[in-house]
């Protein structure tokens, strides 16, 4: 199993890089911070499939290699900048995500919609580490940015599951699960703008009775969701950066 490779899912790979870019921008990183942050994101980008495949197959040796490579990639810049303390919150969040994903994958299986949705929280994780690897303090803006991006990635995955003819996942679940995202409005009312399109999409899905089964149609659906995620990404980033 090759360690370094381009992610199978373009959406996951794109999210890894864009999440780090957003985190660096909101952190106010210097030029050196940007270079280091992007280099770290590339390590995650090229080892993402290796890490995920070894975890799914429960190959402990490969899991240790993946963890070691990524751990060093994030730890060394933090040691260089003296920002190791800024890794505590990101590591705690990642630990909770992995614990939930592990629990659901073992209890419900890898093809369960909830397991799949939880896995989609992971590609946005680099945003949480952007401050530490660029020598800046962790901020609430970075946390809110990551939360909305990662949360909608997971909701988007659940939305796709409701469209698959061989799943029959209830269409109301993604909408119900999306409601807690509105808590960010308490932090910044302007973030309501970023929530409009996803909410409309999920509400319309309740009345849609069509399903997809062909690989080509599933791919088109995936790209449609990715465009929706990118719209939320740009709006959230712009609002948090400008206000």
CSV table of N, CA and C in Angstrom, one decimal, residues 3-121:
chain,number,residue,atom,x,y,z
A,3,UNK,N,2.2,4.9,0.4
A,3,UNK,CA,1.9,5.9,1.5
A,3,UNK,C,1.5,7.3,0.9
A,4,UNK,N,2.2,7.7,-0.1
A,4,UNK,CA,1.8,9.0,-0.7
A,4,UNK,C,1.1,8.9,-2.0
A,5,UNK,N,-0.1,9.4,-2.1
A,5,UNK,CA,-1.0,9.4,-3.3
A,5,UNK,C,-2.0,10.4,-3.2
A,6,UNK,N,-2.6,10.8,-4.4
A,6,UNK,CA,-3.6,11.7,-4.5
A,6,UNK,C,-4.9,11.1,-4.0
A,7,UNK,N,-5.7,11.8,-3.1
A,7,UNK,CA,-6.9,11.2,-2.6
A,7,UNK,C,-7.9,10.8,-3.7
A,8,UNK,N,-8.5,9.6,-3.5
A,8,UNK,CA,-9.5,9.1,-4.5
A,8,UNK,C,-10.7,10.1,-4.7
A,9,UNK,N,-11.1,10.7,-3.6
A,9,UNK,CA,-12.2,11.6,-3.7
A,9,UNK,C,-11.7,13.1,-3.8
A,10,UNK,N,-11.9,13.7,-4.9
A,10,UNK,CA,-11.4,15.1,-5.1
A,10,UNK,C,-11.9,16.1,-4.1
A,11,UNK,N,-13.2,15.8,-3.6
A,11,UNK,CA,-13.7,16.7,-2.6
A,11,UNK,C,-13.0,16.7,-1.3
A,12,UNK,N,-12.5,15.5,-0.9
A,12,UNK,CA,-11.7,15.4,0.4
A,12,UNK,C,-10.4,16.1,0.2
A,13,UNK,N,-9.7,15.8,-0.9
A,13,UNK,CA,-8.4,16.5,-1.1
A,13,UNK,C,-8.6,18.0,-1.2
A,14,UNK,N,-9.6,18.5,-1.9
A,14,UNK,CA,-9.8,19.9,-2.0
A,14,UNK,C,-10.1,20.5,-0.7
A,15,UNK,N,-10.9,19.9,0.1
A,15,UNK,CA,-11.2,20.4,1.4
A,15,UNK,C,-10.0,20.5,2.3
A,16,UNK,N,-9.1,19.5,2.3
A,16,UNK,CA,-7.9,19.6,3.1
A,16,UNK,C,-7.1,20.8,2.9
A,17,UNK,N,-6.9,21.1,1.6
A,17,UNK,CA,-6.1,22.3,1.2
A,17,UNK,C,-6.9,23.6,1.5
A,18,UNK,N,-8.1,23.7,1.1
A,18,UNK,CA,-8.9,24.9,1.3
A,18,UNK,C,-9.2,25.2,2.8
A,19,UNK,N,-9.3,24.1,3.6
A,19,UNK,CA,-9.4,24.3,5.1
A,19,UNK,C,-8.2,24.9,5.7
A,20,UNK,N,-7.0,24.5,5.3
A,20,UNK,CA,-5.8,25.1,5.8
A,20,UNK,C,-5.7,26.5,5.3
A,21,UNK,N,-6.0,26.8,4.1
A,21,UNK,CA,-6.0,28.2,3.5
A,21,UNK,C,-6.9,29.1,4.4
A,22,UNK,N,-8.1,28.6,4.6
A,22,UNK,CA,-9.0,29.4,5.4
A,22,UNK,C,-8.5,29.7,6.8
A,23,UNK,N,-7.9,28.6,7.4
A,23,UNK,CA,-7.4,28.8,8.8
A,23,UNK,C,-6.2,29.7,8.8
A,24,UNK,N,-5.3,29.6,7.8
A,24,UNK,CA,-4.2,30.5,7.8
A,24,UNK,C,-4.6,32.0,7.6
A,25,UNK,N,-5.6,32.2,6.7
A,25,UNK,CA,-6.1,33.5,6.5
A,25,UNK,C,-6.7,34.1,7.7
A,26,UNK,N,-7.5,33.4,8.5
A,26,UNK,CA,-8.2,33.9,9.7
A,26,UNK,C,-7.2,34.0,10.8
A,27,UNK,N,-6.1,33.3,10.7
A,27,UNK,CA,-5.0,33.4,11.8
A,27,UNK,C,-4.1,34.6,11.6
A,28,UNK,N,-4.1,35.2,10.4
A,28,UNK,CA,-3.2,36.3,10.1
A,28,UNK,C,-1.8,35.8,10.0
A,29,UNK,N,-1.6,34.7,9.3
A,29,UNK,CA,-0.3,34.1,9.2
A,29,UNK,C,0.7,35.0,8.3
A,30,UNK,N,2.0,34.9,8.7
A,30,UNK,CA,3.0,35.6,7.9
A,30,UNK,C,3.3,34.8,6.7
A,31,UNK,N,4.2,35.3,5.8
A,31,UNK,CA,4.6,34.6,4.6
A,31,UNK,C,5.2,33.2,5.0
A,32,UNK,N,6.1,33.2,6.0
A,32,UNK,CA,6.7,32.0,6.4
A,32,UNK,C,5.6,31.0,7.0
A,33,UNK,N,4.7,31.6,7.7
A,33,UNK,CA,3.6,30.8,8.3
A,33,UNK,C,2.8,30.1,7.2
A,34,UNK,N,2.5,30.9,6.1
A,34,UNK,CA,1.8,30.4,5.0
A,34,UNK,C,2.5,29.2,4.3
A,35,UNK,N,3.8,29.4,4.1
A,35,UNK,CA,4.6,28.3,3.5
A,35,UNK,C,4.6,27.1,4.3
A,36,UNK,N,4.8,27.2,5.6
A,36,UNK,CA,4.8,26.1,6.5
A,36,UNK,C,3.4,25.4,6.5
A,37,UNK,N,2.4,26.2,6.7
A,37,UNK,CA,1.0,25.7,6.8
A,37,UNK,C,0.6,24.9,5.5
A,38,UNK,N,0.9,25.4,4.4
A,38,UNK,CA,0.6,24.7,3.1
A,38,UNK,C,1.4,23.5,3.0
A,39,UNK,N,2.7,23.5,3.4
A,39,UNK,CA,3.5,22.3,3.3
A,39,UNK,C,2.9,21.2,4.2
A,40,UNK,N,2.5,21.6,5.4
A,40,UNK,CA,1.8,20.6,6.3
A,40,UNK,C,0.5,20.1,5.7
A,41,UNK,N,-0.3,20.9,5.1
A,41,UNK,CA,-1.5,20.5,4.5
A,41,UNK,C,-1.2,19.5,3.4
A,42,UNK,N,-0.1,19.7,2.6
A,42,UNK,CA,0.2,18.7,1.6
A,42,UNK,C,0.6,17.4,2.1
A,43,UNK,N,1.2,17.3,3.3
A,43,UNK,CA,1.5,16.0,3.9
A,43,UNK,C,0.2,15.3,4.2
A,44,UNK,N,-0.8,16.0,4.7
A,44,UNK,CA,-2.1,15.4,5.0
A,44,UNK,C,-2.8,15.0,3.7
A,45,UNK,N,-2.7,15.9,2.7
A,45,UNK,CA,-3.3,15.6,1.4
A,45,UNK,C,-2.8,14.3,0.8
A,46,UNK,N,-1.5,14.1,0.8
A,46,UNK,CA,-1.0,13.0,0.1
A,46,UNK,C,-1.0,11.7,0.9
A,47,UNK,N,-1.2,11.8,2.2
A,47,UNK,CA,-1.3,10.6,3.1
A,47,UNK,C,-2.7,10.3,3.5
A,48,UNK,N,-3.7,11.1,3.1
A,48,UNK,CA,-5.0,10.9,3.6
A,48,UNK,C,-5.6,9.5,3.3
A,49,UNK,N,-5.5,9.1,2.0
A,49,UNK,CA,-6.0,7.8,1.7
A,49,UNK,C,-5.3,6.7,2.4
A,50,UNK,N,-4.0,6.8,2.5
A,50,UNK,CA,-3.2,5.8,3.2
A,50,UNK,C,-3.6,5.7,4.6
A,51,UNK,N,-3.8,6.8,5.3
A,51,UNK,CA,-4.2,6.8,6.7
A,51,UNK,C,-5.6,6.2,6.8
A,52,UNK,N,-6.5,6.6,6.0
A,52,UNK,CA,-7.9,6.1,6.1
A,52,UNK,C,-8.0,4.7,5.7
A,53,UNK,N,-7.3,4.2,4.7
A,53,UNK,CA,-7.4,2.8,4.3
A,53,UNK,C,-6.8,1.9,5.4
A,54,UNK,N,-5.7,2.3,6.0
A,54,UNK,CA,-5.1,1.5,7.1
A,54,UNK,C,-6.0,1.5,8.3
A,55,UNK,N,-6.6,2.6,8.6
A,55,UNK,CA,-7.6,2.6,9.7
A,55,UNK,C,-8.8,1.7,9.4
A,56,UNK,N,-9.3,1.8,8.2
A,56,UNK,CA,-10.5,1.0,7.9
A,56,UNK,C,-10.1,-0.5,7.9
A,57,UNK,N,-8.9,-0.9,7.5
A,57,UNK,CA,-8.5,-2.3,7.5
A,57,UNK,C,-7.9,-2.7,8.9
A,58,UNK,N,-7.8,-1.7,9.7
A,58,UNK,CA,-7.2,-1.9,11.1
A,58,UNK,C,-5.8,-2.5,11.0
A,59,UNK,N,-4.9,-1.9,10.1
A,59,UNK,CA,-3.6,-2.4,10.0
A,59,UNK,C,-2.7,-1.5,10.9
A,60,UNK,N,-2.4,-2.0,12.1
A,60,UNK,CA,-1.8,-1.2,13.1
A,60,UNK,C,-0.4,-0.6,12.7
A,61,UNK,N,0.4,-1.3,12.0
A,61,UNK,CA,1.7,-0.8,11.5
A,61,UNK,C,1.5,0.4,10.6
A,62,UNK,N,0.6,0.3,9.6
A,62,UNK,CA,0.3,1.4,8.7
A,62,UNK,C,-0.3,2.6,9.4
A,63,UNK,N,-1.2,2.3,10.4
A,63,UNK,CA,-1.8,3.3,11.1
A,63,UNK,C,-0.7,4.1,11.9
A,64,UNK,N,0.2,3.4,12.5
A,64,UNK,CA,1.3,4.1,13.2
A,64,UNK,C,2.1,5.0,12.3
A,65,UNK,N,2.4,4.5,11.1
A,65,UNK,CA,3.2,5.3,10.1
A,65,UNK,C,2.4,6.5,9.7
A,66,UNK,N,1.2,6.4,9.4
A,66,UNK,CA,0.3,7.5,9.1
A,66,UNK,C,0.3,8.5,10.2
A,67,UNK,N,0.0,8.0,11.4
A,67,UNK,CA,0.0,8.9,12.6
A,67,UNK,C,1.3,9.6,12.8
A,68,UNK,N,2.4,8.9,12.7
A,68,UNK,CA,3.7,9.4,12.9
A,68,UNK,C,4.0,10.5,11.9
A,69,UNK,N,3.7,10.3,10.6
A,69,UNK,CA,4.0,11.3,9.6
A,69,UNK,C,3.2,12.6,9.8
A,70,UNK,N,2.0,12.4,10.1
A,70,UNK,CA,1.1,13.6,10.3
A,70,UNK,C,1.4,14.3,11.6
A,71,UNK,N,1.7,13.4,12.6
A,71,UNK,CA,2.0,14.0,13.9
A,71,UNK,C,3.2,14.9,13.9
A,72,UNK,N,4.2,14.4,13.2
A,72,UNK,CA,5.5,15.2,13.1
A,72,UNK,C,5.2,16.5,12.2
A,73,UNK,N,4.4,16.3,11.2
A,73,UNK,CA,4.2,17.4,10.3
A,73,UNK,C,3.5,18.6,11.0
A,74,UNK,N,2.7,18.3,12.0
A,74,UNK,CA,2.0,19.3,12.8
A,74,UNK,C,2.8,19.8,14.0
A,75,UNK,N,3.5,18.8,14.6
A,75,UNK,CA,4.2,19.1,15.9
A,75,UNK,C,5.5,19.9,15.6
A,76,UNK,N,6.3,19.6,14.6
A,76,UNK,CA,7.5,20.3,14.4
A,76,UNK,C,7.4,21.8,14.1
A,77,UNK,N,6.4,22.2,13.3
A,77,UNK,CA,6.2,23.7,13.2
A,77,UNK,C,5.8,24.3,14.5
A,78,UNK,N,4.9,23.6,15.3
A,78,UNK,CA,4.5,24.2,16.6
A,78,UNK,C,5.7,24.3,17.5
A,79,UNK,N,6.6,23.4,17.5
A,79,UNK,CA,7.8,23.5,18.3
A,79,UNK,C,8.7,24.6,17.8
A,80,UNK,N,8.8,24.8,16.5
A,80,UNK,CA,9.6,25.9,15.9
A,80,UNK,C,9.0,27.2,16.4
A,81,UNK,N,7.7,27.4,16.4
A,81,UNK,CA,7.1,28.7,16.7
A,81,UNK,C,6.9,28.8,18.2
A,82,UNK,N,6.9,27.7,19.0
A,82,UNK,CA,6.6,27.8,20.4
A,82,UNK,C,5.1,27.8,20.7
A,83,UNK,N,4.4,27.2,19.8
A,83,UNK,CA,2.9,27.2,19.9
A,83,UNK,C,2.3,25.9,20.2
A,84,UNK,N,3.0,25.0,20.9
A,84,UNK,CA,2.5,23.7,21.1
A,84,UNK,C,1.2,23.7,21.9
A,85,UNK,N,1.1,24.7,22.8
A,85,UNK,CA,-0.1,24.8,23.6
A,85,UNK,C,-1.4,25.0,22.7
A,86,UNK,N,-1.2,25.6,21.6
A,86,UNK,CA,-2.3,25.8,20.7
A,86,UNK,C,-2.8,24.6,20.0
A,87,UNK,N,-2.1,23.5,20.2
A,87,UNK,CA,-2.5,22.2,19.6
A,87,UNK,C,-3.5,21.5,20.5
A,88,UNK,N,-3.7,21.9,21.7
A,88,UNK,CA,-4.5,21.2,22.7
A,88,UNK,C,-6.0,21.1,22.2
A,89,UNK,N,-6.6,22.2,21.9
A,89,UNK,CA,-8.0,22.2,21.5
A,89,UNK,C,-8.2,21.4,20.2
A,90,UNK,N,-7.4,21.7,19.1
A,90,UNK,CA,-7.5,20.9,17.9
A,90,UNK,C,-7.4,19.4,18.2
A,91,UNK,N,-6.4,19.0,19.0
A,91,UNK,CA,-6.3,17.5,19.3
A,91,UNK,C,-7.5,17.0,20.0
A,92,UNK,N,-8.0,17.7,20.9
A,92,UNK,CA,-9.2,17.3,21.7
A,92,UNK,C,-10.4,17.1,20.7
A,93,UNK,N,-10.6,18.0,19.8
A,93,UNK,CA,-11.7,17.9,18.8
A,93,UNK,C,-11.5,16.7,17.9
A,94,UNK,N,-10.3,16.5,17.4
A,94,UNK,CA,-10.0,15.4,16.6
A,94,UNK,C,-10.2,14.0,17.3
A,95,UNK,N,-9.8,14.0,18.6
A,95,UNK,CA,-10.0,12.8,19.4
A,95,UNK,C,-11.4,12.5,19.6
A,96,UNK,N,-12.3,13.5,19.8
A,96,UNK,CA,-13.7,13.2,19.9
A,96,UNK,C,-14.3,12.7,18.6
A,97,UNK,N,-13.9,13.3,17.5
A,97,UNK,CA,-14.4,12.8,16.1
A,97,UNK,C,-14.0,11.4,15.9
A,98,UNK,N,-12.7,11.0,16.2
A,98,UNK,CA,-12.3,9.7,15.9
A,98,UNK,C,-13.0,8.7,16.9
A,99,UNK,N,-13.2,9.1,18.1
A,99,UNK,CA,-13.9,8.2,19.0
A,99,UNK,C,-15.3,7.9,18.5
A,100,UNK,N,-16.0,8.9,18.1
A,100,UNK,CA,-17.4,8.8,17.5
A,100,UNK,C,-17.4,7.9,16.3
A,101,UNK,N,-16.4,8.2,15.4
A,101,UNK,CA,-16.4,7.5,14.1
A,101,UNK,C,-16.0,6.0,14.4
A,102,UNK,N,-15.1,5.8,15.3
A,102,UNK,CA,-14.7,4.4,15.6
A,102,UNK,C,-15.9,3.6,16.2
A,103,UNK,N,-16.6,4.3,17.1
A,103,UNK,CA,-17.8,3.7,17.8
A,103,UNK,C,-18.8,3.3,16.8
A,104,UNK,N,-19.2,4.2,15.9
A,104,UNK,CA,-20.2,3.9,14.9
A,104,UNK,C,-19.8,2.9,13.8
A,105,UNK,N,-18.5,3.0,13.4
A,105,UNK,CA,-18.0,2.0,12.4
A,105,UNK,C,-18.0,0.6,13.0
A,106,UNK,N,-17.7,0.5,14.3
A,106,UNK,CA,-17.7,-0.9,14.8
A,106,UNK,C,-19.2,-1.4,15.2
A,107,UNK,N,-20.0,-0.4,15.6
A,107,UNK,CA,-21.4,-0.8,15.9
A,107,UNK,C,-22.3,-1.0,14.7
A,108,UNK,N,-22.2,-0.1,13.8
A,108,UNK,CA,-23.1,0.0,12.6
A,108,UNK,C,-22.5,-0.4,11.3
A,109,UNK,N,-21.1,-0.4,11.2
A,109,UNK,CA,-20.5,-0.8,10.0
A,109,UNK,C,-20.1,0.5,9.2
A,110,UNK,N,-19.2,0.2,8.2
A,110,UNK,CA,-18.6,1.4,7.5
A,110,UNK,C,-19.6,2.0,6.5
A,111,UNK,N,-20.6,1.2,6.1
A,111,UNK,CA,-21.6,1.7,5.1
A,111,UNK,C,-22.7,2.4,5.7
A,112,UNK,N,-22.8,2.5,7.0
A,112,UNK,CA,-23.8,3.2,7.7
A,112,UNK,C,-23.8,4.7,7.4
A,113,UNK,N,-24.9,5.3,7.1
A,113,UNK,CA,-24.9,6.7,6.8
A,113,UNK,C,-24.2,7.6,7.8
A,114,UNK,N,-24.5,7.3,9.1
A,114,UNK,CA,-23.9,8.1,10.2
A,114,UNK,C,-22.4,8.0,10.2
A,115,UNK,N,-21.9,6.7,10.0
A,115,UNK,CA,-20.4,6.5,10.0
A,115,UNK,C,-19.8,7.3,8.8
A,116,UNK,N,-20.5,7.2,7.7
A,116,UNK,CA,-20.0,8.0,6.5
A,116,UNK,C,-20.0,9.5,6.7
A,117,UNK,N,-21.0,10.0,7.4
A,117,UNK,CA,-21.1,11.4,7.6
A,117,UNK,C,-20.0,11.9,8.6
A,118,UNK,N,-19.8,11.1,9.7
A,118,UNK,CA,-18.7,11.4,10.6
A,118,UNK,C,-17.4,11.4,10.0
A,119,UNK,N,-17.1,10.5,9.1
A,119,UNK,CA,-15.9,10.5,8.3
A,119,UNK,C,-15.6,11.8,7.5
A,120,UNK,N,-16.7,12.4,7.1
A,120,UNK,CA,-16.6,13.6,6.3
A,120,UNK,C,-16.3,14.9,7.2
A,121,UNK,N,-16.2,14.7,8.5
A,121,UNK,CA,-15.7,15.8,9.4
A,121,UNK,C,-14.2,15.9,9.3
